Short mmCIF file of C-alpha atoms (C1' of nucleotides) in Angstrom, two decimals:
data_model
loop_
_atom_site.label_atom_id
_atom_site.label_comp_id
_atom_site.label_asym_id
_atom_site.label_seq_id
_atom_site.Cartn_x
_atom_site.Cartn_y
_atom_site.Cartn_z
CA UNK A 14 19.62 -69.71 46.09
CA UNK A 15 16.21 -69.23 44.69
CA UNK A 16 15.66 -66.06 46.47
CA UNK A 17 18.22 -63.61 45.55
CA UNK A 18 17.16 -60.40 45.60
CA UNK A 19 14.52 -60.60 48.81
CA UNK A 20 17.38 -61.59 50.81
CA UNK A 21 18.89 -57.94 50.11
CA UNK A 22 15.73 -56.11 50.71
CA UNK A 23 15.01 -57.67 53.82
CA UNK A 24 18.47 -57.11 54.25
CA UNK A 25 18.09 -53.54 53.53
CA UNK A 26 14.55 -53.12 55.44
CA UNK A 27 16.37 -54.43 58.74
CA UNK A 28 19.19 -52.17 58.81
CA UNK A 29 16.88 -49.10 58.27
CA UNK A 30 14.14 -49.89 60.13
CA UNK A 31 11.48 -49.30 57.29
CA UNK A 32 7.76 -50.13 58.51
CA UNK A 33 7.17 -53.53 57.10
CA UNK A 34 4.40 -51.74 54.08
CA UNK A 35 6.74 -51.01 51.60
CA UNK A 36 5.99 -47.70 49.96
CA UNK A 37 6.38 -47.43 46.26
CA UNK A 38 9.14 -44.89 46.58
CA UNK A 39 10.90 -47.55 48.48
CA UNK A 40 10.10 -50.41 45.66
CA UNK A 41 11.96 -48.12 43.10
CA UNK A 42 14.81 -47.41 44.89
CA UNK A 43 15.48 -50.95 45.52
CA UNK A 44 14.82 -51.91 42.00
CA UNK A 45 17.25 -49.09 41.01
CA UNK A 46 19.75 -50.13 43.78
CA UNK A 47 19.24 -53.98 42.19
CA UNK A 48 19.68 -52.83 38.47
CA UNK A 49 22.62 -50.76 39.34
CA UNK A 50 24.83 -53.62 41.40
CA UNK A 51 24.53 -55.49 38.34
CA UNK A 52 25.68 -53.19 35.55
CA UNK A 53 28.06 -51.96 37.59
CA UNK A 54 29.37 -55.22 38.14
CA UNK A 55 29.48 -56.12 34.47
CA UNK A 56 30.71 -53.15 32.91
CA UNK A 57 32.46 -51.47 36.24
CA UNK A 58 31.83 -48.00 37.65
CA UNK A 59 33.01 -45.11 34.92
CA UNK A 60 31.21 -47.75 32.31
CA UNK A 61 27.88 -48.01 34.10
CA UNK A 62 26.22 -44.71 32.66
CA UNK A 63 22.61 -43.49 34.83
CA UNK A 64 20.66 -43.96 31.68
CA UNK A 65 21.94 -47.72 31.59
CA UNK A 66 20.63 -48.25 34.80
CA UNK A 67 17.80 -46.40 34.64
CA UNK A 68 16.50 -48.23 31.66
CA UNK A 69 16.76 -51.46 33.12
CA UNK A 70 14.15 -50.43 35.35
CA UNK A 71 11.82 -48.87 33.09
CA UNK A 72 12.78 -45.60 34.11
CA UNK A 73 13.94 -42.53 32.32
CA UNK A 74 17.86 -41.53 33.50
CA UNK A 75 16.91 -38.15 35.42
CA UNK A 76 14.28 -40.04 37.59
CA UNK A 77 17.23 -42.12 39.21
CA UNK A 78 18.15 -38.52 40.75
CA UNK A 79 14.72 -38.39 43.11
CA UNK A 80 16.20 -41.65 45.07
CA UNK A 81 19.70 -41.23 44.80
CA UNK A 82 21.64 -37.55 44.58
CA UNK A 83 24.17 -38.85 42.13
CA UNK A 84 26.22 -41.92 40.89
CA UNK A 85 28.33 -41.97 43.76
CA UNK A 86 25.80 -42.52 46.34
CA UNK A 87 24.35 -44.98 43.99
CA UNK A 88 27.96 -47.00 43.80
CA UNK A 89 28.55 -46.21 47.89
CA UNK A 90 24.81 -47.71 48.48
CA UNK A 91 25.83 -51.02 46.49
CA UNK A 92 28.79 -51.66 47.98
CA UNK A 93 28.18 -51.08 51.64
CA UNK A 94 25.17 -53.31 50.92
CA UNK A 95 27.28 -56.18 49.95
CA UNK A 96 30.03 -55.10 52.42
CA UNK A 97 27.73 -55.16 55.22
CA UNK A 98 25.57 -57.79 54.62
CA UNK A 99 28.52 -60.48 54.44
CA UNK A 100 30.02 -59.68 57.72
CA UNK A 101 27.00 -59.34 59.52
CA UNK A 102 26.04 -62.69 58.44
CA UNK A 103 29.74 -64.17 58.92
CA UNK A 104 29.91 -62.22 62.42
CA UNK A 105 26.22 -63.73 63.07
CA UNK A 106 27.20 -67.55 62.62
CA UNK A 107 30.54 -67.42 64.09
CA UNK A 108 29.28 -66.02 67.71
CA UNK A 109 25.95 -68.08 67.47
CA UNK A 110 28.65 -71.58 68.07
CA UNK A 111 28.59 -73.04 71.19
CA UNK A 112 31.55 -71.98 73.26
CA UNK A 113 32.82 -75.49 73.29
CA UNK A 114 33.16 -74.75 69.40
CA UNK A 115 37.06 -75.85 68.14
CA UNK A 116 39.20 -73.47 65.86
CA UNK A 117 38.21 -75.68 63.18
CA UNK A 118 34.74 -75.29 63.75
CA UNK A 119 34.74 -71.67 63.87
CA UNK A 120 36.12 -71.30 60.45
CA UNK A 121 34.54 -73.66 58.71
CA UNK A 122 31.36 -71.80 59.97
CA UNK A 123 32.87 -68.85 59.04
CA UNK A 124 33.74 -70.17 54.97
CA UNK A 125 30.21 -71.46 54.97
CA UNK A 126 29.12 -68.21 56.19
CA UNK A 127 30.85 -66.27 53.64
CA UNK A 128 30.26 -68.02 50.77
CA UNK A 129 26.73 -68.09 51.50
CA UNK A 130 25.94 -64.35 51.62
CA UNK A 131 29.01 -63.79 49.26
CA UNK A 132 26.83 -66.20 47.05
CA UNK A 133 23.43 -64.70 48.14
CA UNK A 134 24.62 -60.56 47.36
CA UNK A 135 25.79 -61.84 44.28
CA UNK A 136 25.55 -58.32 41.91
CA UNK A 137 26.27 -56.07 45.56
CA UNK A 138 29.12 -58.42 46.20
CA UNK A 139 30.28 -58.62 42.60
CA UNK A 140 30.06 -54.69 41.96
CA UNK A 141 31.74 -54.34 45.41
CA UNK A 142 34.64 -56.78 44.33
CA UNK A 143 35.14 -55.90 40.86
CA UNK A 144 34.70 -51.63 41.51
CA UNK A 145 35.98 -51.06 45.03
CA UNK A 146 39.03 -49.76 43.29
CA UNK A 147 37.67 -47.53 40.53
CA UNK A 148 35.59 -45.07 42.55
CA UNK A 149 36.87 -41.79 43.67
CA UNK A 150 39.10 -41.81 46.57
CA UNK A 151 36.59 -39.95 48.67
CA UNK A 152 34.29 -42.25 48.26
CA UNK A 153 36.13 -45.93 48.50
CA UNK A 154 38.11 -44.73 52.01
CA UNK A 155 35.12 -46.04 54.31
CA UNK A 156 34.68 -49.00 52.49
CA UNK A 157 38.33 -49.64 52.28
CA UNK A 158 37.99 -49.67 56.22
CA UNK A 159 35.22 -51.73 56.11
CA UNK A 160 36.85 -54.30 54.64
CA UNK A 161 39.97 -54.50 56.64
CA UNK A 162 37.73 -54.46 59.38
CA UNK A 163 36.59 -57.72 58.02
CA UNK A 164 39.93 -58.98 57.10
CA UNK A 165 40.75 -58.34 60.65
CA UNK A 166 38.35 -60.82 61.93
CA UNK A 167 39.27 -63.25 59.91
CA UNK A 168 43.12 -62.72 61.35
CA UNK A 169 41.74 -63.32 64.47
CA UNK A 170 39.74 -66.32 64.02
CA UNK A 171 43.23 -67.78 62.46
CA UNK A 172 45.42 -66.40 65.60
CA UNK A 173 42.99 -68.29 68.28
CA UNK A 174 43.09 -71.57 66.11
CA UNK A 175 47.02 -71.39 66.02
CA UNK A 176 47.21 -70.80 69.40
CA UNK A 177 44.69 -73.79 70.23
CA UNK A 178 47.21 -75.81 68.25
CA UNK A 179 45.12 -76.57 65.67
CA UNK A 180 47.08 -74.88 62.68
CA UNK A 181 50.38 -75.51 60.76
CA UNK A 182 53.26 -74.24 62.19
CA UNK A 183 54.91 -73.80 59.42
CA UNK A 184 52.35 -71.07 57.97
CA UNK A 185 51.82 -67.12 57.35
CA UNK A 186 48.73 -66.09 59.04
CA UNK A 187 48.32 -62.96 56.80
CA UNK A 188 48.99 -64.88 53.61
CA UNK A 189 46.85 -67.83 54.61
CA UNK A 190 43.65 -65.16 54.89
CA UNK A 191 44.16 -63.30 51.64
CA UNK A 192 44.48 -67.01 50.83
CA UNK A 193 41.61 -68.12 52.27
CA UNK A 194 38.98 -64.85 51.13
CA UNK A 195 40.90 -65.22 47.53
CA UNK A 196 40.02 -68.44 47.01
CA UNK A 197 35.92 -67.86 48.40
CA UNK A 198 35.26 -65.26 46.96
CA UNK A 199 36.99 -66.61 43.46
CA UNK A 200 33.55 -68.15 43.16
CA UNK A 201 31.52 -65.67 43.05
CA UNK A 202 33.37 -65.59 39.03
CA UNK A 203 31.66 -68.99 38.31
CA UNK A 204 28.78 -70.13 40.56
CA UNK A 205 25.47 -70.39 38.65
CA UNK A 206 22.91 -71.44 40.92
CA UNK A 207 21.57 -73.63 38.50
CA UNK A 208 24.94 -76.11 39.38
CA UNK A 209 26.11 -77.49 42.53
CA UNK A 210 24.14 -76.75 45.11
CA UNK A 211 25.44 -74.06 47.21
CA UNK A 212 26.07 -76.45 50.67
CA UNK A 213 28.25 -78.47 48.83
CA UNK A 214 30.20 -75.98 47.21
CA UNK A 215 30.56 -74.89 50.34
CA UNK A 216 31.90 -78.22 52.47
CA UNK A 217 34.35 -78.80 49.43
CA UNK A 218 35.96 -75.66 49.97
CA UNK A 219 36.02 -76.38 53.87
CA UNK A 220 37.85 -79.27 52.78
CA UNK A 221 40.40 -78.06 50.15
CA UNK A 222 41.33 -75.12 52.93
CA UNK A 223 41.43 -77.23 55.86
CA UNK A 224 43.27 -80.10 54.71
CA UNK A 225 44.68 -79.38 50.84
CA UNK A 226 44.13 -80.96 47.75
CA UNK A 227 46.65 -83.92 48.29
CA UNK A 228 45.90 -87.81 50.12
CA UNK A 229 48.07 -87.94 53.20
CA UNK A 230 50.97 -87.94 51.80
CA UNK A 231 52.59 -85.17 54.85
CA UNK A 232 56.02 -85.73 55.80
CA UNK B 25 60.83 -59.11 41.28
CA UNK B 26 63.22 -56.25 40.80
CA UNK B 27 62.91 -55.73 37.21
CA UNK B 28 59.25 -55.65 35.97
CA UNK B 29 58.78 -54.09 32.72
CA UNK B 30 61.87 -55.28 30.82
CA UNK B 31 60.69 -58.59 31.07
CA UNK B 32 57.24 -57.96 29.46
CA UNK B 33 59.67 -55.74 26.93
CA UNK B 34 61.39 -58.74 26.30
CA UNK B 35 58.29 -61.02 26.34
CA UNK B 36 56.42 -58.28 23.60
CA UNK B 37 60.16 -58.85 21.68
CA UNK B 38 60.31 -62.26 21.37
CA UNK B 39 56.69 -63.08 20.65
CA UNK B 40 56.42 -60.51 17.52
CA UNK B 41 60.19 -61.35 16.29
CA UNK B 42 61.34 -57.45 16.18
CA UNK B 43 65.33 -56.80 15.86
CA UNK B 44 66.90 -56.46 19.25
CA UNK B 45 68.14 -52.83 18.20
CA UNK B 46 64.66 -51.13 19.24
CA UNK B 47 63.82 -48.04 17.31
CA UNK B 48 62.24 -45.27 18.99
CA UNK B 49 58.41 -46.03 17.70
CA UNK B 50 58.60 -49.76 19.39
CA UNK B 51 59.80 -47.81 22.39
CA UNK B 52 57.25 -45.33 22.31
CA UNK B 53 54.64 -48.19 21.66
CA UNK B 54 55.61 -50.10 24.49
CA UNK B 55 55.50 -47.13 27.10
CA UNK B 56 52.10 -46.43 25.88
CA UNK B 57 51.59 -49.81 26.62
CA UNK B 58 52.97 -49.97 29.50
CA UNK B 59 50.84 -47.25 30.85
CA UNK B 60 48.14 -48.24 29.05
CA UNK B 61 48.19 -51.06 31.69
CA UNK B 62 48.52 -49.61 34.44
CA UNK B 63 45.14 -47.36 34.43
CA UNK B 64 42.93 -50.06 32.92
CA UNK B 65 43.94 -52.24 35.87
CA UNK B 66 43.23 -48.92 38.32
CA UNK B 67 40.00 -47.65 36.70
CA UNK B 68 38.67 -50.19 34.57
CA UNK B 69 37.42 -50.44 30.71
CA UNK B 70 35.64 -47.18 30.78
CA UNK B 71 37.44 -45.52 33.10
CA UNK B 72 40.40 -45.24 30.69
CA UNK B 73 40.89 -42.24 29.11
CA UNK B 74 43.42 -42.22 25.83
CA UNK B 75 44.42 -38.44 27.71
CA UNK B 76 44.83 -40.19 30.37
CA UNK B 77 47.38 -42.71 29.20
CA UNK B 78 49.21 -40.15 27.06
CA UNK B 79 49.71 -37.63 30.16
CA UNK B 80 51.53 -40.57 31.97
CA UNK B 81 54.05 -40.99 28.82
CA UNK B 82 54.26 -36.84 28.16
CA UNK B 83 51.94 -37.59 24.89
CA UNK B 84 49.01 -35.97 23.22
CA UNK B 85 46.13 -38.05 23.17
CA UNK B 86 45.93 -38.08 19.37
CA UNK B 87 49.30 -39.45 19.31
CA UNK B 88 48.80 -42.95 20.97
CA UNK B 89 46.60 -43.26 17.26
CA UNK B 90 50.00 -43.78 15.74
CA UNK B 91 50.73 -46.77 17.70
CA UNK B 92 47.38 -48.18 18.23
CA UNK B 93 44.51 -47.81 16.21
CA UNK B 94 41.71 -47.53 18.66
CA UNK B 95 40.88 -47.98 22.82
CA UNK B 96 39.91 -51.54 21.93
CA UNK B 97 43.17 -52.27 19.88
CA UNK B 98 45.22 -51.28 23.35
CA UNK B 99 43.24 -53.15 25.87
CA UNK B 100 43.05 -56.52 23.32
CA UNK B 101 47.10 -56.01 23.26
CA UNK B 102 47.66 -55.50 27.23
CA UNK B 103 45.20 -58.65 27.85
CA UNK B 104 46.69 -60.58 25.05
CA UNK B 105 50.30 -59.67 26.59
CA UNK B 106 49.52 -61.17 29.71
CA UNK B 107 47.65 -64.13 29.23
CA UNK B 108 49.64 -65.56 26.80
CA UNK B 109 52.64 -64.54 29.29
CA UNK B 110 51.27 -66.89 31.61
CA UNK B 111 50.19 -69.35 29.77
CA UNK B 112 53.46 -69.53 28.00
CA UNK B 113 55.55 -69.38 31.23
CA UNK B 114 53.83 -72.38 33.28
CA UNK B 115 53.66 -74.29 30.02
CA UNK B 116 57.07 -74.62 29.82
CA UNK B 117 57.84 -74.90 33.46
CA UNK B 118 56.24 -77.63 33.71
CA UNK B 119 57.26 -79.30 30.37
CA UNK B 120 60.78 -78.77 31.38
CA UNK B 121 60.41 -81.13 34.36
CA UNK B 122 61.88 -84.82 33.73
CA UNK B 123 59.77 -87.61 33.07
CA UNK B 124 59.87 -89.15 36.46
CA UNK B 125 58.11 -85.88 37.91
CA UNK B 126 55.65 -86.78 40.49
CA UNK B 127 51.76 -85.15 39.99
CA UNK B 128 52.80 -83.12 42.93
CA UNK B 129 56.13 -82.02 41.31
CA UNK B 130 54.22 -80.74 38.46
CA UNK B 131 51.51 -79.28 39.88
CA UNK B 132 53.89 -77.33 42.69
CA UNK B 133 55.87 -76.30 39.59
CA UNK B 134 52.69 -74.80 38.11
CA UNK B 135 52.04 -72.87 41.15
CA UNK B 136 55.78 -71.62 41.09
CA UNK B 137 55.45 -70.92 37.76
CA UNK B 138 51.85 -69.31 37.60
CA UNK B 139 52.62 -67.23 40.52
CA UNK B 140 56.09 -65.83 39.23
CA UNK B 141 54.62 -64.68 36.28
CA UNK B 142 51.86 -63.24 37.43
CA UNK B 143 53.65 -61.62 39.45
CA UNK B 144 56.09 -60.51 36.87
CA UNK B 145 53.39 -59.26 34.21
CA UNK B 146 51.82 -57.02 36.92
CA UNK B 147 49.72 -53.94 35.87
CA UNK B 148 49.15 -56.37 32.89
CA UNK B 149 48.10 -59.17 34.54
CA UNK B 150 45.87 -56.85 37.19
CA UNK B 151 44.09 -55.27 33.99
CA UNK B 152 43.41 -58.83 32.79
CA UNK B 153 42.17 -60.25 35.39
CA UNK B 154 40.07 -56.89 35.77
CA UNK B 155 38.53 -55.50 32.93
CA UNK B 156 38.27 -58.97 30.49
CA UNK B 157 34.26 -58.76 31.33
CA UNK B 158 33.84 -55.07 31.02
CA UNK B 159 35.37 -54.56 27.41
CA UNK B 160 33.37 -54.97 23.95
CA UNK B 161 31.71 -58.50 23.78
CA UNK B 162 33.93 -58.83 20.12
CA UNK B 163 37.07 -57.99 21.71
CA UNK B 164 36.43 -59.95 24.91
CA UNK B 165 35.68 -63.61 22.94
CA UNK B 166 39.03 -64.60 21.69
CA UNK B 167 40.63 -64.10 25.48
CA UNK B 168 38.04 -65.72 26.93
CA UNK B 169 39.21 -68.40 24.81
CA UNK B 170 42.75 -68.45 25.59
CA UNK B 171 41.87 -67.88 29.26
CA UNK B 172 39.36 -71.18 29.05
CA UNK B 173 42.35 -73.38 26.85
CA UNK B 174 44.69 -72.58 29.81
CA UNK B 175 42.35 -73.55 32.84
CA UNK B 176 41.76 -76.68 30.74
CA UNK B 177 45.79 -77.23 30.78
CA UNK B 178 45.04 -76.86 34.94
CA UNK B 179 42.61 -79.63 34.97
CA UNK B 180 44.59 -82.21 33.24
CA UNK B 181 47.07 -81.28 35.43
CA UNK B 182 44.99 -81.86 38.30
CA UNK B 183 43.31 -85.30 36.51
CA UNK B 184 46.80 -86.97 36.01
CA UNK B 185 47.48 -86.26 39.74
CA UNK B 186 44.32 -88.04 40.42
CA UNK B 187 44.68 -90.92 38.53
CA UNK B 188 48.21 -91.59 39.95
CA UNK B 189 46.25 -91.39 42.82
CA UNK B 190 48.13 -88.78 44.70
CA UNK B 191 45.15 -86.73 44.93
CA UNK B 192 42.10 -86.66 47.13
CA UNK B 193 39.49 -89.14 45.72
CA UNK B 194 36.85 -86.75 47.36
CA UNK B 195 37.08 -83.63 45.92
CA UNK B 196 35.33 -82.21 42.74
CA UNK B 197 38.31 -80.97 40.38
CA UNK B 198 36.82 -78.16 38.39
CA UNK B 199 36.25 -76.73 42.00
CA UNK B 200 39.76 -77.04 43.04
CA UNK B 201 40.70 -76.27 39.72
CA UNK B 202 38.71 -72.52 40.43
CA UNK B 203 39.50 -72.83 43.64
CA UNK B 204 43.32 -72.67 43.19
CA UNK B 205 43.46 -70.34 40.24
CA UNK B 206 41.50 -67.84 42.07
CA UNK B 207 43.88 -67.77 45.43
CA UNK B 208 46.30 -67.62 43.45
CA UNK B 209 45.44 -64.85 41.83
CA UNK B 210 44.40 -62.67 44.78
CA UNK B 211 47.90 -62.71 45.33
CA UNK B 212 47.53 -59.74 42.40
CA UNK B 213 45.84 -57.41 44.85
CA UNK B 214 48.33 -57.07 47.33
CA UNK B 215 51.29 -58.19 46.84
CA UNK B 216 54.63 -55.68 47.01
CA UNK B 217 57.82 -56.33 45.83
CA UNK B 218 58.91 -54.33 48.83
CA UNK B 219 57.48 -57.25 51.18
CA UNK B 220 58.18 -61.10 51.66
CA UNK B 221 60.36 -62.99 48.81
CA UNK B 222 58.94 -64.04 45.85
CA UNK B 223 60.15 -67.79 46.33
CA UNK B 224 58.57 -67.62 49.93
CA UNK B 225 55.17 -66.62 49.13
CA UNK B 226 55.31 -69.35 46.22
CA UNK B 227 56.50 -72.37 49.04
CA UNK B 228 53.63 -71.20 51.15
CA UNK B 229 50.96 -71.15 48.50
CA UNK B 230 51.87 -74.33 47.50
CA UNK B 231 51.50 -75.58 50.95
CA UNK B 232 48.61 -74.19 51.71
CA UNK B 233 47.01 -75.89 48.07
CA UNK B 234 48.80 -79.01 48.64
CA UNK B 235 47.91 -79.78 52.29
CA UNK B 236 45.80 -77.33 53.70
CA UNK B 237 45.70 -74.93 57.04
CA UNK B 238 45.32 -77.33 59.93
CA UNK B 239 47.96 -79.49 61.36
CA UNK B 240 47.82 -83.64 60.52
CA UNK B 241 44.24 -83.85 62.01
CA UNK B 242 43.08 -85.66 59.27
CA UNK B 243 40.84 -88.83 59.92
"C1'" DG C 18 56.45 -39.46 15.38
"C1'" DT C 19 54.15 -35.91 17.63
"C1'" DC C 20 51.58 -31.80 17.62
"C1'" DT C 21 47.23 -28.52 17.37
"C1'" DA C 22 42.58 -28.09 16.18
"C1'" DT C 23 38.32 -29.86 15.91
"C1'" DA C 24 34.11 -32.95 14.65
"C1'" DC C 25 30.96 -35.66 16.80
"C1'" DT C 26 29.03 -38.41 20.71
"C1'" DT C 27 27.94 -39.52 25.30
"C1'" DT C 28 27.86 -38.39 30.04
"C1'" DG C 29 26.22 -36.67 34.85
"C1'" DA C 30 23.26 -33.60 36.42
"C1'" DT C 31 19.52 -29.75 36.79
"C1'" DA C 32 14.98 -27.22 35.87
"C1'" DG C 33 10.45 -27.31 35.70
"C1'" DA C 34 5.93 -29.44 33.82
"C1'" DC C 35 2.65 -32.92 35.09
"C1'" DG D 18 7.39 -39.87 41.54
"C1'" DT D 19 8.41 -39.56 36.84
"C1'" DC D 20 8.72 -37.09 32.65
"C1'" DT D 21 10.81 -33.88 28.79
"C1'" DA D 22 14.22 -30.68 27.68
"C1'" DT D 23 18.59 -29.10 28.15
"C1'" DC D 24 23.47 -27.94 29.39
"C1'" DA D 25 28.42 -28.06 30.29
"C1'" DA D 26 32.03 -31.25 30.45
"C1'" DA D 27 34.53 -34.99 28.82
"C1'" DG D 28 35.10 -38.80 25.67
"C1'" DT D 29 37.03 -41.16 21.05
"C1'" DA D 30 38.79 -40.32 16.94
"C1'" DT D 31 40.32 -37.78 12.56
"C1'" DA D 32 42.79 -34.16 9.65
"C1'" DG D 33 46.59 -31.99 8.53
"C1'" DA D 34 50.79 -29.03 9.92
"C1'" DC D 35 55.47 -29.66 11.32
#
DNA sequence: GTCTATACTTTGATAGAC
DNA sequence: GTCTATCAAAGTATAGAC
């Protein structure tokens, strides 16, 4: 991932159908929206003050106010960016598979999928993650829905691979997804893009959920 | 897990050798504590208010002073609380097992062990694992540290599996290492000791790390 | 041990000049 | 669009009575 933050401004662009000629009201805000995933990532949402963000941009604190109307918008902004952008993306690859696609198939696209944008919001997905349950209940109820939304894809794709027979038997669906999202997103703690490169990351996990850390050793 | 906070009462007992016959400053302590917990893991670093932690425990805020001498004082002691809870807890789990214990044995005894006391340690456990990046960078160091010296215990765990060759010779063990630490954690954000057993949710996270979702497809 | 009172700082947000 | 100036509210922490 050399491109980081592009990927959430074309992100961004797409899903409000700004003319292609960015304005410079338009730069700011993103740069604001940019500076603000991150602190609020690292310091989480009552910690991440408007004159923290705004001098990360070169900006003084009440400026911040002429793009966004207040910290909440700026927090609701971030997250549904992240929030969004991953299960578009996820959504994307799974239906672009060839129907003749296997259970197995369809979630491995859907890990590699996920840990890709996961990987490629990185601050949005971070601040999302680590502040989701700080904000003011007005505020986190549509992203709470959101994300069950999401979670409720991810049932599915694990209901039609059971009933293919590809699954264990002897599993919780429920607990195998918070299992499965747990451990993905668990990187987004760790991965430096400077390491491993992010397809191989990627088809190790694939491995460790399909088939387990263990040589065949199954009774 | 139908008894939560006596066992970190216990744990907080043990580790800092205090009389069994509690007088009524530890017990004030340890509900401020206790508290104290609770709304760092809901609102973060920040978010915390000492008013806010008093009002659950019918205090003033200037009275949690007497027990703890500052914000960072009480977050350093419910981080320190669990983490060494933890660490303590699958230490010995798995030191207790006999000599002829497989790399699987020890490793699913890990899991059990990890898991459990997670589990057990709660609100403290859920304001580790949430505010350890968003306090002071002085306080934050010597945690990190313990939190590094136990993931190291992981890996070795995972590394004598692997040279016993029980494990997969094609996976990258600092990965699974992450990998498994992290799903096993999630477990934090929803589980309810209203819901499915304990011991259940521990057999099928270890079967789900040990041999993965899909049935004996393996090639 | 816990209280009331309070000093001092930082915060989110607004008003109005440029 | 961004700035300076400013305010009311809320924060950590201390002092001293009880």
């Amino acid at each position: 991932m050399i491109r980081t933050e592009p990927s959430v401004a074309d992100h961004l662009q797409n899903s409000q159908k700004i003319p292609a000629r960015t304005r410079k009201a338009d730069i700011s805000r993103e740069r604001v929206l940019g500076a603000a995933a991150k602190i609020f990532a690292e310091r989480g949402y009552a910690g991440t003050t408007m004159r923290a963000v705004a001098d990360r941009v070169g900006l003084q604190a009440a400026s911040i106010y002429y793009h966004y109307r207040s910290k909440e918008d700026l927090i609701e902004a971030v997250i549904g960016t992240a929030l969004v952008g991953v299960s578009q993306a996820v959504h994307l690859a799974v239906a672009s598979l060839p129907a003749s696609a296997s259970g197995r198939d369809r979630i491995d696209s859907a890990i590699f999928a996920h840990l890709t944008s996961v990987l490629t919001f990185g601050d949005y997905a971070l601040a999302s993650r680590r502040v989701l349950g700080q904000i003011p209940a007005h505020v986190r109820r549509k992203h709470v829905a959101l994300r069950d939304a999401y979670g409720n894809f991810w049932l599915e794709l694990l209901e039609s691979a059971r009933v293919g027979g590809e699954l264990r038997g002897d599993i919780d669906l429920h607990l195998a997804r918070t299992f499965i999202l747990g451990a993905l997103n668990s990187a987004l703690e760790w991965y430096k893009p400077q390491g491993k490169a992010l397809h191989e990351i990627a088809s190790q996990f694939s491995l460790l959920i399909d088939e387990g850390i263990f040589a065949q050793t199954r009774k």
